[in-house]
mmCIF file of N, CA and C and ligand atoms in Angstrom:
data_model
loop_
_atom_site.group_PDB
_atom_site.id
_atom_site.type_symbol
_atom_site.label_atom_id
_atom_site.label_comp_id
_atom_site.label_asym_id
_atom_site.label_seq_id
_atom_site.Cartn_x
_atom_site.Cartn_y
_atom_site.Cartn_z
ATOM 1 N N MET A 1 -19.092 -78.696 67.180
ATOM 2 C CA MET A 1 -19.666 -78.131 67.880
ATOM 3 C C MET A 1 -20.656 -77.351 66.995
ATOM 4 N N ARG A 2 -22.028 -76.914 67.722
ATOM 5 C CA ARG A 2 -23.471 -76.654 67.002
ATOM 6 C C ARG A 2 -23.403 -75.727 68.441
ATOM 7 N N LEU A 3 -24.228 -74.860 67.613
ATOM 8 C CA LEU A 3 -25.443 -73.529 68.651
ATOM 9 C C LEU A 3 -26.818 -73.217 67.937
ATOM 10 N N THR A 4 -27.278 -73.447 68.981
ATOM 11 C CA THR A 4 -28.639 -72.600 68.643
ATOM 12 C C THR A 4 -28.710 -71.565 68.371
ATOM 13 N N CYS A 5 -29.158 -70.922 67.556
ATOM 14 C CA CYS A 5 -29.922 -69.490 67.455
ATOM 15 C C CYS A 5 -31.102 -69.728 67.938
ATOM 16 N N PRO A 6 -31.364 -68.105 68.415
ATOM 17 C CA PRO A 6 -32.719 -68.244 68.843
ATOM 18 C C PRO A 6 -34.015 -67.488 67.827
ATOM 19 N N LEU A 7 -33.522 -66.935 66.719
ATOM 20 C CA LEU A 7 -33.754 -67.485 65.279
ATOM 21 C C LEU A 7 -34.324 -68.609 64.528
ATOM 22 N N CYS A 8 -33.251 -69.282 64.340
ATOM 23 C CA CYS A 8 -32.528 -70.057 62.880
ATOM 24 C C CYS A 8 -32.827 -71.240 63.443
ATOM 25 N N GLY A 9 -32.865 -71.485 65.167
ATOM 26 C CA GLY A 9 -32.627 -72.961 65.474
ATOM 27 C C GLY A 9 -31.077 -73.479 65.563
ATOM 28 N N GLU A 10 -30.704 -75.193 65.773
ATOM 29 C CA GLU A 10 -29.743 -75.826 65.667
ATOM 30 C C GLU A 10 -28.940 -75.201 64.237
ATOM 31 N N ARG A 11 -27.566 -74.669 64.496
ATOM 32 C CA ARG A 11 -26.441 -75.075 63.279
ATOM 33 C C ARG A 11 -25.568 -75.240 63.575
ATOM 34 N N ASP A 12 -24.288 -75.328 62.414
ATOM 35 C CA ASP A 12 -23.407 -75.596 62.992
ATOM 36 C C ASP A 12 -22.125 -74.759 63.363
ATOM 37 N N LEU A 13 -21.617 -74.899 63.840
ATOM 38 C CA LEU A 13 -20.539 -74.181 64.610
ATOM 39 C C LEU A 13 -19.747 -72.787 62.951
ATOM 40 N N ARG A 14 -20.166 -72.838 62.430
ATOM 41 C CA ARG A 14 -19.114 -72.740 60.721
ATOM 42 C C ARG A 14 -19.595 -71.698 60.350
ATOM 43 N N GLU A 15 -21.443 -71.272 60.712
ATOM 44 C CA GLU A 15 -22.422 -70.502 60.565
ATOM 45 C C GLU A 15 -21.833 -69.098 61.365
ATOM 46 N N PHE A 16 -20.969 -69.474 62.300
ATOM 47 C CA PHE A 16 -20.950 -68.246 63.730
ATOM 48 C C PHE A 16 -19.506 -67.798 63.363
ATOM 49 N N SER A 17 -19.702 -66.482 63.526
ATOM 50 C CA SER A 17 -18.160 -66.076 64.103
ATOM 51 C C SER A 17 -17.836 -65.431 65.016
ATOM 52 N N TYR A 18 -17.253 -65.779 66.177
ATOM 53 C CA TYR A 18 -16.742 -65.390 67.272
ATOM 54 C C TYR A 18 -16.352 -64.100 67.280
ATOM 55 N N THR A 19 -16.334 -63.185 68.438
ATOM 56 C CA THR A 19 -16.274 -61.431 68.186
ATOM 57 C C THR A 19 -15.638 -61.404 68.974
ATOM 58 N N GLY A 20 -15.964 -61.948 70.537
ATOM 59 C CA GLY A 20 -14.894 -61.581 71.531
ATOM 60 C C GLY A 20 -15.628 -61.923 72.937
ATOM 61 N N ASP A 21 -15.294 -61.411 74.434
ATOM 62 C CA ASP A 21 -15.872 -61.096 74.915
ATOM 63 C C ASP A 21 -17.717 -60.843 75.094
ATOM 64 N N ALA A 22 -18.427 -61.208 75.487
ATOM 65 C CA ALA A 22 -19.559 -60.244 75.104
ATOM 66 C C ALA A 22 -19.448 -59.377 77.076
ATOM 67 N N VAL A 23 -18.317 -59.047 78.221
ATOM 68 C CA VAL A 23 -18.931 -58.247 79.673
ATOM 69 C C VAL A 23 -17.653 -57.345 78.503
ATOM 70 N N LEU A 24 -18.099 -56.800 78.529
ATOM 71 C CA LEU A 24 -16.703 -55.365 78.229
ATOM 72 C C LEU A 24 -16.609 -54.699 79.241
ATOM 73 N N CYS A 25 -14.738 -54.755 79.517
ATOM 74 C CA CYS A 25 -14.554 -54.185 79.978
ATOM 75 C C CYS A 25 -14.505 -52.351 80.600
ATOM 76 N N GLU A 26 -14.498 -51.725 81.427
ATOM 77 C CA GLU A 26 -14.439 -49.962 81.429
ATOM 78 C C GLU A 26 -13.118 -49.432 80.203
ATOM 79 N N ARG A 27 -13.726 -49.034 79.479
ATOM 80 C CA ARG A 27 -13.211 -47.911 78.610
ATOM 81 C C ARG A 27 -12.055 -46.837 79.100
ATOM 82 N N PRO A 28 -10.583 -46.617 78.923
ATOM 83 C CA PRO A 28 -10.167 -45.962 79.933
ATOM 84 C C PRO A 28 -10.360 -44.459 79.420
ATOM 85 N N ALA A 29 -9.867 -43.353 80.564
ATOM 86 C CA ALA A 29 -10.432 -42.199 79.520
ATOM 87 C C ALA A 29 -9.094 -41.379 78.671
ATOM 88 N N PRO A 30 -10.106 -41.507 77.563
ATOM 89 C CA PRO A 30 -8.802 -40.357 76.605
ATOM 90 C C PRO A 30 -7.185 -40.423 77.000
ATOM 91 N N GLU A 31 -7.438 -39.229 78.411
ATOM 92 C CA GLU A 31 -5.762 -39.066 78.889
ATOM 93 C C GLU A 31 -5.190 -40.316 78.991
ATOM 94 N N ALA A 32 -5.876 -41.326 78.964
ATOM 95 C CA ALA A 32 -4.597 -42.682 79.953
ATOM 96 C C ALA A 32 -3.807 -42.488 79.251
ATOM 97 N N GLY A 33 -2.848 -43.176 80.222
ATOM 98 C CA GLY A 33 -1.282 -43.618 79.550
ATOM 99 C C GLY A 33 -1.504 -44.759 78.285
ATOM 100 N N PRO A 34 -0.279 -45.201 77.611
ATOM 101 C CA PRO A 34 -0.613 -46.206 77.338
ATOM 102 C C PRO A 34 -0.153 -47.765 77.712
ATOM 103 N N GLU A 35 -0.306 -47.750 78.708
ATOM 104 C CA GLU A 35 -0.770 -48.802 79.557
ATOM 105 C C GLU A 35 -1.759 -49.348 79.624
ATOM 106 N N ALA A 36 -2.436 -48.324 79.903
ATOM 107 C CA ALA A 36 -4.115 -48.390 80.272
ATOM 108 C C ALA A 36 -4.337 -48.847 78.622
ATOM 109 N N TRP A 37 -4.282 -47.848 77.606
ATOM 110 C CA TRP A 37 -4.488 -48.819 76.293
ATOM 111 C C TRP A 37 -4.289 -49.922 75.635
ATOM 112 N N ASP A 38 -2.885 -50.444 76.578
ATOM 113 C CA ASP A 38 -2.432 -51.731 75.465
ATOM 114 C C ASP A 38 -3.660 -52.924 76.955
ATOM 115 N N ALA A 39 -3.525 -52.212 78.040
ATOM 116 C CA ALA A 39 -4.707 -53.828 78.579
ATOM 117 C C ALA A 39 -6.186 -53.473 78.393
ATOM 118 N N TYR A 40 -6.328 -52.359 78.142
ATOM 119 C CA TYR A 40 -7.957 -52.164 77.849
ATOM 120 C C TYR A 40 -8.239 -53.063 75.988
ATOM 121 N N LEU A 41 -7.252 -52.541 75.467
ATOM 122 C CA LEU A 41 -7.514 -53.479 73.651
ATOM 123 C C LEU A 41 -6.920 -54.793 73.905
ATOM 124 N N HIS A 42 -6.106 -55.263 74.418
ATOM 125 C CA HIS A 42 -5.274 -56.758 74.684
ATOM 126 C C HIS A 42 -5.115 -57.710 75.194
ATOM 127 N N LEU A 43 -5.720 -57.415 76.566
ATOM 128 C CA LEU A 43 -5.435 -58.154 77.872
ATOM 129 C C LEU A 43 -7.312 -58.192 78.210
ATOM 130 N N ARG A 44 -7.375 -60.179 78.028
ATOM 131 C CA ARG A 44 -9.126 -60.368 78.194
ATOM 132 C C ARG A 44 -8.381 -61.724 78.923
ATOM 133 N N GLU A 45 -9.023 -61.723 80.543
ATOM 134 C CA GLU A 45 -9.889 -62.787 81.154
ATOM 135 C C GLU A 45 -10.006 -63.749 80.830
ATOM 136 N N ASN A 46 -9.664 -65.176 80.952
ATOM 137 C CA ASN A 46 -9.536 -66.218 80.221
ATOM 138 C C ASN A 46 -9.878 -67.678 81.679
ATOM 139 N N PRO A 47 -11.229 -67.246 81.848
ATOM 140 C CA PRO A 47 -11.868 -68.124 83.338
ATOM 141 C C PRO A 47 -11.740 -69.335 82.891
ATOM 142 N N ALA A 48 -11.798 -69.875 83.366
ATOM 143 C CA ALA A 48 -11.802 -71.774 83.539
ATOM 144 C C ALA A 48 -13.910 -71.614 84.374
ATOM 145 N N GLY A 49 -14.086 -71.536 83.492
ATOM 146 C CA GLY A 49 -15.570 -72.080 84.183
ATOM 147 C C GLY A 49 -16.879 -70.932 83.531
ATOM 148 N N VAL A 50 -17.493 -71.037 83.161
ATOM 149 C CA VAL A 50 -18.961 -69.840 82.819
ATOM 150 C C VAL A 50 -18.624 -68.044 81.997
ATOM 151 N N ALA A 51 -17.979 -68.579 81.007
ATOM 152 C CA ALA A 51 -18.154 -67.727 80.243
ATOM 153 C C ALA A 51 -19.310 -67.000 79.308
ATOM 154 N N ARG A 52 -19.259 -65.145 78.856
ATOM 155 C CA ARG A 52 -20.365 -65.052 78.320
ATOM 156 C C ARG A 52 -19.016 -64.754 76.919
ATOM 157 N N ASP A 53 -19.757 -64.400 75.736
ATOM 158 C CA ASP A 53 -19.139 -64.690 74.129
ATOM 159 C C ASP A 53 -19.896 -64.236 73.487
ATOM 160 N N LEU A 54 -19.287 -63.035 72.796
ATOM 161 C CA LEU A 54 -20.393 -62.101 71.701
ATOM 162 C C LEU A 54 -20.017 -63.612 70.758
ATOM 163 N N TRP A 55 -20.983 -63.623 69.855
ATOM 164 C CA TRP A 55 -20.844 -64.191 68.315
ATOM 165 C C TRP A 55 -22.163 -63.761 67.172
ATOM 166 N N HIS A 56 -21.676 -64.050 65.598
ATOM 167 C CA HIS A 56 -22.247 -63.429 64.956
ATOM 168 C C HIS A 56 -22.994 -64.321 64.194
ATOM 169 N N HIS A 57 -24.121 -64.394 64.093
ATOM 170 C CA HIS A 57 -24.193 -65.733 62.891
ATOM 171 C C HIS A 57 -24.613 -65.049 60.734
ATOM 172 N N GLY A 58 -23.329 -64.733 60.982
ATOM 173 C CA GLY A 58 -22.892 -64.159 59.401
ATOM 174 C C GLY A 58 -22.845 -65.022 58.573
ATOM 175 N N ALA A 59 -23.222 -66.539 58.403
ATOM 176 C CA ALA A 59 -24.218 -67.383 57.608
ATOM 177 C C ALA A 59 -25.306 -68.006 58.170
ATOM 178 N N GLY A 60 -26.476 -67.198 58.576
ATOM 179 C CA GLY A 60 -27.595 -66.973 58.824
ATOM 180 C C GLY A 60 -28.714 -65.598 58.818
ATOM 181 N N CYS A 61 -28.803 -65.224 59.924
ATOM 182 C CA CYS A 61 -29.728 -64.225 59.976
ATOM 183 C C CYS A 61 -29.070 -63.320 60.447
ATOM 184 N N SER A 62 -27.618 -63.094 60.680
ATOM 185 C CA SER A 62 -27.174 -61.918 60.807
ATOM 186 C C SER A 62 -27.120 -62.166 62.101
ATOM 187 N N ALA A 63 -27.528 -62.135 63.025
ATOM 188 C CA ALA A 63 -28.505 -61.451 64.620
ATOM 189 C C ALA A 63 -26.818 -62.294 65.532
ATOM 190 N N TRP A 64 -26.607 -60.967 66.150
ATOM 191 C CA TRP A 64 -25.727 -60.840 67.445
ATOM 192 C C TRP A 64 -26.019 -61.464 68.411
ATOM 193 N N LEU A 65 -25.499 -62.719 69.154
ATOM 194 C CA LEU A 65 -25.806 -63.399 70.197
ATOM 195 C C LEU A 65 -24.872 -63.498 71.048
ATOM 196 N N VAL A 66 -25.309 -63.483 72.206
ATOM 197 C CA VAL A 66 -24.463 -64.130 73.799
ATOM 198 C C VAL A 66 -24.769 -65.042 73.997
ATOM 199 N N VAL A 67 -23.325 -65.887 74.529
ATOM 200 C CA VAL A 67 -23.236 -67.473 74.197
ATOM 201 C C VAL A 67 -22.985 -67.616 75.697
ATOM 202 N N THR A 68 -23.400 -68.565 76.508
ATOM 203 C CA THR A 68 -23.145 -68.333 77.229
ATOM 204 C C THR A 68 -22.341 -70.022 77.823
ATOM 205 N N ARG A 69 -21.566 -70.249 77.892
ATOM 206 C CA ARG A 69 -20.817 -71.461 77.546
ATOM 207 C C ARG A 69 -19.479 -71.461 79.080
ATOM 208 N N ASP A 70 -19.085 -72.895 79.421
ATOM 209 C CA ASP A 70 -17.938 -73.748 80.247
ATOM 210 C C ASP A 70 -16.880 -73.358 79.579
ATOM 211 N N THR A 71 -15.883 -73.366 79.647
ATOM 212 C CA THR A 71 -15.203 -73.079 78.784
ATOM 213 C C THR A 71 -14.068 -74.591 79.252
ATOM 214 N N VAL A 72 -14.456 -75.026 80.454
ATOM 215 C CA VAL A 72 -13.737 -76.289 80.828
ATOM 216 C C VAL A 72 -14.285 -77.520 80.293
ATOM 217 N N THR A 73 -16.238 -77.802 80.142
ATOM 218 C CA THR A 73 -16.562 -79.127 79.910
ATOM 219 C C THR A 73 -16.976 -78.540 78.178
ATOM 220 N N HIS A 74 -16.537 -76.776 77.582
ATOM 221 C CA HIS A 74 -17.586 -77.500 76.701
ATOM 222 C C HIS A 74 -18.725 -77.534 76.198
ATOM 223 N N ALA A 75 -18.871 -77.173 77.259
ATOM 224 C CA ALA A 75 -21.013 -77.473 77.426
ATOM 225 C C ALA A 75 -21.340 -75.516 76.950
ATOM 226 N N VAL A 76 -22.137 -75.618 76.103
ATOM 227 C CA VAL A 76 -22.696 -74.389 75.778
ATOM 228 C C VAL A 76 -24.516 -74.693 76.938
ATOM 229 N N ILE A 77 -24.714 -73.280 77.437
ATOM 230 C CA ILE A 77 -25.675 -73.281 78.418
ATOM 231 C C ILE A 77 -26.975 -72.353 78.058
ATOM 232 N N ALA A 78 -26.540 -71.420 77.322
ATOM 233 C CA ALA A 78 -27.519 -70.450 77.229
ATOM 234 C C ALA A 78 -27.110 -69.584 75.694
ATOM 235 N N VAL A 79 -27.981 -69.677 74.847
ATOM 236 C CA VAL A 79 -28.066 -68.311 73.680
ATOM 237 C C VAL A 79 -28.896 -67.575 73.619
ATOM 238 N N ALA A 80 -28.916 -66.208 73.553
ATOM 239 C CA ALA A 80 -29.851 -65.743 73.308
ATOM 240 C C ALA A 80 -29.122 -64.314 72.816
ATOM 241 N N LEU A 81 -29.844 -63.507 71.667
ATOM 242 C CA LEU A 81 -30.168 -62.028 71.176
ATOM 243 C C LEU A 81 -29.236 -61.418 71.711
ATOM 244 N N ALA A 82 -28.210 -60.747 71.119
ATOM 245 C CA ALA A 82 -27.512 -60.164 72.226
ATOM 246 C C ALA A 82 -28.344 -58.824 72.507
ATOM 247 N N ASP A 83 -29.555 -58.114 72.042
ATOM 248 C CA ASP A 83 -29.892 -57.135 72.703
ATOM 249 C C ASP A 83 -31.177 -56.992 73.774
ATOM 250 N N ALA A 84 -31.340 -58.715 73.565
ATOM 251 C CA ALA A 84 -32.312 -58.846 74.821
ATOM 252 C C ALA A 84 -31.845 -58.547 75.665
ATOM 253 N N PRO A 85 -32.924 -58.380 77.017
ATOM 254 C CA PRO A 85 -32.248 -58.055 78.505
ATOM 255 C C PRO A 85 -32.161 -59.237 78.759
HETATM 256 ZN ZN1 ZN B 101 -29.920 -67.287 62.941
#
C-alpha cells in the first residue's frame, strides 16, 4: 500500500505510522465510572466502509495526516493534513 502525503508525494506505507481513529469520541467526565473510561480508552468502531484514520509521516516530513479510506476495498479515498479545515 502507498499513501500520498500532501507535502512529500506518494510514499511507501512503511514511512507512516497508524495512530488511530481520526474521529474522537467524547471524553467522559472525570468522575465517570470505570466502565465509561474503559469504553473510552479501549472500545473503537470497526466500520465496514469509509473510515477516517490519523497517520504520522515519521520517516518523511513528520506531518500528521487524516487518511480517508474504504475498509472493505482498501482504497485510499483522500489524504489531508490533519490541521487542514
Ligand atoms: Zn510527508
